[in-house]
Amino acid sequence: MVDKSPPERRVKRGGRRAAVMVDVAKLAGVSYQTVSRVLHDSPHVHPDTRERVLEAIRQLDYRPSSVAQALVTGRSRTLGVVSFDTTLYGPASTLLGIEEAAHDAGYGVSIASLKSFSRAPVVDAVKRLCDQGADGIVVIAPQRSAVDALRHVTSNVPVVAVEGGPDDSVPVVAVDQHGGAAAATRHLLDLGHRTVWHIAGPPDWLEADQRIDGWRSVLEAAGVEVPPLLRGDWSARSGYELAPQLSRTPGVTAVFVANDQMALGLLRYLHEIGREVPRDISIVGFDDIPEAAYFTPPLTTVRQDFSELGRRCLHLLLGQIESGQRSDARVVVEAELVLRKSAAAAVPRGR
């Protein structure tokens, strides 16, 4: 008799042959089709039969072949991620949050890391991930150039953008950068500071612009002076190099910095010249990097929940994969102001 059971690669584990679906079927006393239905959570399996199959899987330490599952379901259970090639905390943590959420959902991740987010590299990366059989694709798009590139992406699998997307053609999941910056600025005004200066991120970054908008909107609503904008490049060095402009300007008592690394540079410079934080100048950062609580003084900052960002992103992407329908949703994850010791009530003038 010819064995017509589906082929599965038999890999040695610990010196013995790895179990395959036919082994599970024999031990449970069912057909391999029944085992397949249990693995795919079909409702058309009797509870007693399902329990026998699951017990056989446990006894044999059976691990389904991803190749075999892809042949049966038409899905690879792999997601593609197009990411900016950077060690910056925000994009790196976003990628980690997506990977963790994908793992929890039973998906593997294939990453295309780009040096440039111009049109051709983004389009090529999406095509390459599609050709590799990705069930869906996430594009981490923190820059305006990435948003423009997404307008030219054509894909036969669902695509979700993180942070920015073009119009309503691609669903987007993003942290509320505007709201986080507004909360930081409002906190400093509530402490009695007459206005709040801002060290912003570089011009092409969507997050930088959204944080500027949040900062400016609060100052304008309060009817206070909007100081000249200072721009850094996200690095501690740029915060350090911009600090002299603030220290030489009379009346600067509060600064909202667009990320914690630039805030670190500002703190270092102020320490070197003998200006005390927060007695002389209050500082609020953005990101809540793991080291922020250990700055001198511990940094008040805005926390981005990258784990929640990853979960929302996966929920949106998997919803499209399961339904077969494209979405134009825009999902916003709240930012949280974390109070520490780098910001305090303004000292009245003359004291």
Short mmCIF file of C-alpha atoms in Angstrom, two decimals, residues 36-347:
data_model
loop_
_atom_site.label_atom_id
_atom_site.label_comp_id
_atom_site.label_asym_id
_atom_site.label_seq_id
_atom_site.Cartn_x
_atom_site.Cartn_y
_atom_site.Cartn_z
CA SER A 36 -4.57 18.79 10.67
CA ARG A 37 -8.04 19.97 11.69
CA VAL A 38 -6.99 20.05 15.36
CA LEU A 39 -3.84 22.02 14.52
CA HIS A 40 -5.90 24.57 12.64
CA ASP A 41 -8.50 24.78 15.42
CA SER A 42 -11.36 23.50 13.29
CA PRO A 43 -14.71 23.37 15.11
CA HIS A 44 -15.53 20.08 13.33
CA VAL A 45 -13.64 17.84 15.77
CA HIS A 46 -15.24 16.01 18.71
CA PRO A 47 -13.84 17.25 22.07
CA ASP A 48 -12.66 13.76 23.07
CA THR A 49 -10.88 13.33 19.75
CA ARG A 50 -9.30 16.77 20.06
CA GLU A 51 -7.97 15.90 23.53
CA ARG A 52 -6.47 12.59 22.26
CA VAL A 53 -4.70 14.42 19.46
CA LEU A 54 -3.37 17.15 21.77
CA GLU A 55 -2.12 14.52 24.23
CA ALA A 56 -0.32 12.70 21.38
CA ILE A 57 1.26 15.99 20.31
CA ARG A 58 2.52 16.53 23.86
CA GLN A 59 3.88 13.01 24.20
CA LEU A 60 5.72 13.12 20.89
CA ASP A 61 6.85 16.74 21.24
CA TYR A 62 5.44 17.26 17.75
CA ARG A 63 6.21 20.59 16.10
CA PRO A 64 4.31 21.32 12.90
CA SER A 65 6.41 22.01 9.83
CA SER A 66 6.02 25.64 8.77
CA VAL A 67 6.51 24.55 5.15
CA ALA A 68 3.75 21.95 5.43
CA GLN A 69 1.42 24.42 7.11
CA ALA A 70 2.05 26.98 4.39
CA LEU A 71 1.15 24.40 1.73
CA VAL A 72 -2.11 23.58 3.52
CA THR A 73 -3.19 27.10 4.51
CA GLY A 74 -1.58 29.19 1.79
CA ARG A 75 0.08 31.27 4.50
CA SER A 76 3.70 31.40 5.60
CA ARG A 77 2.96 32.81 9.09
CA THR A 78 5.76 35.25 8.38
CA LEU A 79 5.46 39.03 8.43
CA GLY A 80 7.79 41.41 6.65
CA VAL A 81 9.08 44.57 8.30
CA VAL A 82 10.73 47.42 6.41
CA SER A 83 12.84 49.32 8.90
CA PHE A 84 15.16 52.30 8.92
CA ASP A 85 18.75 51.19 9.59
CA THR A 86 19.29 53.04 12.85
CA THR A 87 20.24 52.55 16.47
CA LEU A 88 18.02 55.44 17.56
CA TYR A 89 15.86 54.45 20.51
CA GLY A 90 12.45 55.14 18.94
CA PRO A 91 12.76 53.18 15.67
CA ALA A 92 14.74 50.37 17.34
CA SER A 93 12.15 50.01 20.11
CA THR A 94 9.32 50.11 17.57
CA LEU A 95 10.92 47.20 15.72
CA LEU A 96 11.33 45.25 18.97
CA GLY A 97 7.69 45.87 19.91
CA ILE A 98 6.53 44.54 16.52
CA GLU A 99 8.76 41.46 16.78
CA GLU A 100 7.46 40.64 20.27
CA ALA A 101 3.82 41.04 19.21
CA ALA A 102 4.39 38.90 16.11
CA HIS A 103 6.02 36.17 18.21
CA ASP A 104 3.09 36.21 20.64
CA ALA A 105 0.73 35.79 17.68
CA GLY A 106 2.72 32.84 16.31
CA TYR A 107 4.34 34.71 13.43
CA GLY A 108 7.96 34.94 12.41
CA VAL A 109 9.45 38.22 11.18
CA SER A 110 11.63 38.92 8.16
CA ILE A 111 13.32 42.33 8.30
CA ALA A 112 14.47 44.52 5.43
CA SER A 113 16.71 47.19 6.96
CA LEU A 114 17.29 50.23 4.74
CA LYS A 115 20.00 52.88 4.67
CA SER A 116 17.67 55.27 2.86
CA PHE A 117 13.90 55.71 2.91
CA SER A 118 13.72 57.11 -0.61
CA ARG A 119 11.21 55.71 -3.06
CA ALA A 120 13.20 52.99 -4.85
CA PRO A 121 14.63 51.22 -1.74
CA VAL A 122 11.21 51.12 -0.02
CA VAL A 123 9.40 49.82 -3.11
CA ASP A 124 12.12 47.20 -3.70
CA ALA A 125 12.05 46.09 -0.05
CA VAL A 126 8.27 45.58 -0.07
CA LYS A 127 8.49 43.63 -3.34
CA ARG A 128 11.30 41.45 -1.98
CA LEU A 129 9.32 40.61 1.18
CA CYS A 130 6.25 39.79 -0.91
CA ASP A 131 8.35 37.49 -3.11
CA GLN A 132 9.57 35.74 0.06
CA GLY A 133 5.96 34.89 0.90
CA ALA A 134 5.23 37.37 3.70
CA ASP A 135 1.56 37.30 4.73
CA GLY A 136 1.64 41.02 5.56
CA ILE A 137 4.11 43.88 5.75
CA VAL A 138 4.83 46.60 8.29
CA VAL A 139 6.70 49.71 7.18
CA ILE A 140 8.26 51.74 9.99
CA ALA A 141 7.97 55.19 8.43
CA PRO A 142 9.37 57.89 10.73
CA GLN A 143 10.45 60.29 7.97
CA ARG A 144 8.59 62.29 5.35
CA SER A 145 10.59 60.60 2.60
CA ALA A 146 9.22 57.24 3.78
CA VAL A 147 5.65 58.52 3.66
CA ASP A 148 6.21 59.71 0.09
CA ALA A 149 7.71 56.33 -0.84
CA LEU A 150 4.63 54.53 0.50
CA ARG A 151 2.48 56.30 -2.09
CA HIS A 152 4.28 54.29 -4.76
CA VAL A 153 4.08 50.88 -3.08
CA THR A 154 1.86 48.32 -4.76
CA SER A 155 1.42 45.08 -2.87
CA ASN A 156 -0.78 42.01 -3.08
CA VAL A 157 -0.55 41.58 0.72
CA PRO A 158 -1.74 43.94 3.47
CA VAL A 159 0.59 46.80 4.45
CA VAL A 160 0.53 48.81 7.70
CA ALA A 161 2.64 51.91 8.32
CA VAL A 162 3.99 52.78 11.76
CA GLU A 163 4.20 56.51 12.62
CA GLY A 164 3.28 57.93 9.20
CA GLY A 165 1.31 57.04 6.10
CA PRO A 166 0.20 58.73 2.88
CA ASP A 167 -3.35 60.04 2.96
CA ASP A 168 -5.76 57.19 3.80
CA SER A 169 -4.34 54.63 1.36
CA VAL A 170 -2.38 52.74 4.03
CA PRO A 171 -3.55 52.08 7.60
CA VAL A 172 -1.34 53.71 10.24
CA VAL A 173 -0.51 53.01 13.88
CA ALA A 174 1.28 55.81 15.73
CA VAL A 175 2.08 57.18 19.16
CA ASP A 176 0.35 60.47 19.98
CA GLN A 177 3.44 62.63 19.55
CA HIS A 178 1.43 65.86 19.53
CA GLY A 179 -0.38 64.97 22.75
CA GLY A 180 2.82 63.90 24.48
CA ALA A 181 4.60 67.14 23.59
CA ALA A 182 1.58 69.18 24.65
CA ALA A 183 1.50 67.42 28.04
CA ALA A 184 5.22 68.12 28.57
CA THR A 185 4.83 71.80 27.70
CA ARG A 186 1.67 72.24 29.75
CA HIS A 187 3.39 70.66 32.76
CA LEU A 188 6.16 73.26 32.63
CA LEU A 189 3.71 76.14 32.29
CA ASP A 190 1.68 74.76 35.21
CA LEU A 191 4.87 74.89 37.28
CA GLY A 192 4.85 78.66 36.80
CA HIS A 193 7.39 79.09 34.00
CA ARG A 194 6.59 82.08 31.79
CA THR A 195 7.35 80.20 28.59
CA VAL A 196 9.02 77.00 27.42
CA TRP A 197 11.93 76.73 24.99
CA HIS A 198 12.22 73.73 22.67
CA ILE A 199 15.09 71.69 21.24
CA ALA A 200 13.51 69.86 18.31
CA GLY A 201 14.57 66.89 16.20
CA PRO A 202 15.73 67.07 12.56
CA PRO A 203 13.43 68.52 9.86
CA ASP A 204 12.55 65.35 7.86
CA TRP A 205 11.26 63.47 10.90
CA LEU A 206 7.48 63.33 11.35
CA GLU A 207 7.83 62.85 15.11
CA ALA A 208 9.96 65.99 15.39
CA ASP A 209 7.36 68.08 13.56
CA GLN A 210 4.46 66.64 15.57
CA ARG A 211 6.27 67.40 18.84
CA ILE A 212 6.92 70.96 17.64
CA ASP A 213 3.21 71.34 16.86
CA GLY A 214 2.24 70.07 20.32
CA TRP A 215 4.69 72.43 22.04
CA ARG A 216 3.67 75.47 20.00
CA SER A 217 -0.08 74.83 20.29
CA VAL A 218 0.07 74.90 24.10
CA LEU A 219 2.11 78.12 24.21
CA GLU A 220 -0.21 79.84 21.74
CA ALA A 221 -3.32 78.68 23.62
CA ALA A 222 -1.82 80.06 26.84
CA GLY A 223 -1.08 83.37 25.16
CA VAL A 224 2.61 83.30 26.05
CA GLU A 225 5.69 84.03 23.97
CA VAL A 226 6.78 81.28 21.54
CA PRO A 227 10.61 81.29 21.69
CA PRO A 228 12.81 80.66 18.64
CA LEU A 229 13.09 76.98 17.77
CA LEU A 230 16.39 75.12 18.16
CA ARG A 231 17.01 72.02 16.06
CA GLY A 232 19.21 69.06 16.97
CA ASP A 233 19.79 65.69 15.33
CA TRP A 234 18.56 63.39 18.16
CA SER A 235 22.11 62.91 19.53
CA ALA A 236 23.39 63.87 23.00
CA ARG A 237 26.15 65.78 21.22
CA SER A 238 23.65 68.07 19.48
CA GLY A 239 21.91 68.81 22.79
CA TYR A 240 25.27 69.69 24.29
CA GLU A 241 26.21 71.95 21.37
CA LEU A 242 22.87 73.81 21.43
CA ALA A 243 22.98 74.34 25.19
CA PRO A 244 25.19 77.50 25.10
CA GLN A 245 22.48 79.35 23.15
CA LEU A 246 20.03 78.65 25.96
CA SER A 247 22.46 79.44 28.78
CA ARG A 248 23.33 82.83 27.23
CA THR A 249 19.69 83.84 26.75
CA PRO A 250 18.20 85.79 29.68
CA GLY A 251 14.98 84.43 31.16
CA VAL A 252 15.28 80.79 30.04
CA THR A 253 13.85 78.74 32.92
CA ALA A 254 12.20 75.78 31.15
CA VAL A 255 13.13 73.62 28.17
CA PHE A 256 11.18 70.81 26.49
CA VAL A 257 13.64 68.60 24.60
CA ALA A 258 12.38 66.36 21.78
CA ASN A 259 14.23 63.28 22.99
CA ASP A 260 16.06 62.08 26.08
CA GLN A 261 19.47 61.83 24.41
CA MET A 262 19.49 65.54 23.51
CA ALA A 263 18.27 66.28 27.05
CA LEU A 264 21.27 64.36 28.35
CA GLY A 265 23.61 66.61 26.37
CA LEU A 266 21.87 69.70 27.74
CA LEU A 267 22.13 68.38 31.31
CA ARG A 268 25.85 67.73 30.87
CA TYR A 269 26.56 71.27 29.63
CA LEU A 270 24.53 72.92 32.38
CA HIS A 271 26.37 70.87 35.00
CA GLU A 272 29.71 71.95 33.54
CA ILE A 273 28.88 75.65 33.81
CA GLY A 274 27.39 75.37 37.29
CA ARG A 275 23.69 75.81 36.39
CA GLU A 276 21.48 73.64 38.58
CA VAL A 277 18.56 71.57 37.27
CA PRO A 278 15.78 72.13 38.16
CA ARG A 279 16.54 75.13 40.40
CA ASP A 280 17.89 77.27 37.53
CA ILE A 281 16.36 75.50 34.53
CA SER A 282 13.64 72.83 34.39
CA ILE A 283 13.95 70.17 31.66
CA VAL A 284 11.49 67.65 30.22
CA GLY A 285 12.52 65.05 27.64
CA PHE A 286 10.71 62.59 25.37
CA ASP A 287 10.98 58.76 24.99
CA ASP A 288 11.70 57.57 28.55
CA ILE A 289 14.78 55.60 27.57
CA PRO A 290 15.83 53.03 30.23
CA GLU A 291 18.62 55.33 31.45
CA ALA A 292 16.35 58.39 31.94
CA ALA A 293 15.56 57.51 35.56
CA TYR A 294 19.31 57.49 36.31
CA PHE A 295 20.26 60.86 34.83
CA THR A 296 21.37 63.58 37.26
CA PRO A 297 18.75 64.61 38.16
CA PRO A 298 16.31 61.83 37.09
CA LEU A 299 14.59 63.06 33.94
CA THR A 300 10.93 64.00 33.69
CA THR A 301 9.97 62.75 30.25
CA VAL A 302 7.24 61.42 27.96
CA ARG A 303 6.97 57.65 27.69
CA GLN A 304 6.09 55.90 24.44
CA ASP A 305 4.53 52.44 24.91
CA PHE A 306 6.28 50.49 22.15
CA SER A 307 4.83 47.16 23.28
CA GLU A 308 1.31 48.52 22.86
CA LEU A 309 2.35 50.04 19.52
CA GLY A 310 3.47 46.58 18.37
CA ARG A 311 0.26 44.93 19.56
CA ARG A 312 -1.98 47.50 17.86
CA CYS A 313 0.05 47.20 14.68
CA LEU A 314 -0.24 43.39 14.65
CA HIS A 315 -3.96 43.54 15.45
CA LEU A 316 -4.56 45.84 12.49
CA LEU A 317 -2.39 43.79 10.13
CA LEU A 318 -3.73 40.37 11.15
CA GLY A 319 -7.28 41.66 10.90
CA GLN A 320 -6.66 42.42 7.23
CA ILE A 321 -4.95 39.07 6.66
CA GLU A 322 -7.86 37.14 8.21
CA SER A 323 -10.65 39.14 6.55
CA GLY A 324 -8.98 39.64 3.18
CA GLN A 325 -10.15 43.26 3.28
CA ARG A 326 -7.94 46.35 3.25
CA SER A 327 -8.29 48.95 5.98
CA ASP A 328 -7.72 52.71 6.08
CA ALA A 329 -7.73 52.92 9.89
CA ARG A 330 -5.49 55.29 11.85
CA VAL A 331 -4.80 53.96 15.34
CA VAL A 332 -3.27 56.23 17.99
CA VAL A 333 -1.42 54.99 21.09
CA GLU A 334 -1.44 57.40 24.03
CA ALA A 335 1.82 58.88 25.36
CA GLU A 336 2.39 59.20 29.12
CA LEU A 337 4.12 62.01 31.02
CA VAL A 338 6.49 60.49 33.62
CA LEU A 339 7.27 62.87 36.49
CA ARG A 340 10.74 62.78 38.04
CA LYS A 341 13.05 65.48 39.42
CA SER A 342 14.33 67.50 36.43
CA ALA A 343 11.35 69.89 36.45
CA ALA A 344 10.18 72.02 39.36
CA ALA A 345 8.24 75.17 40.17
CA ALA A 346 9.73 78.34 38.75
CA VAL A 347 11.72 80.39 41.22
#
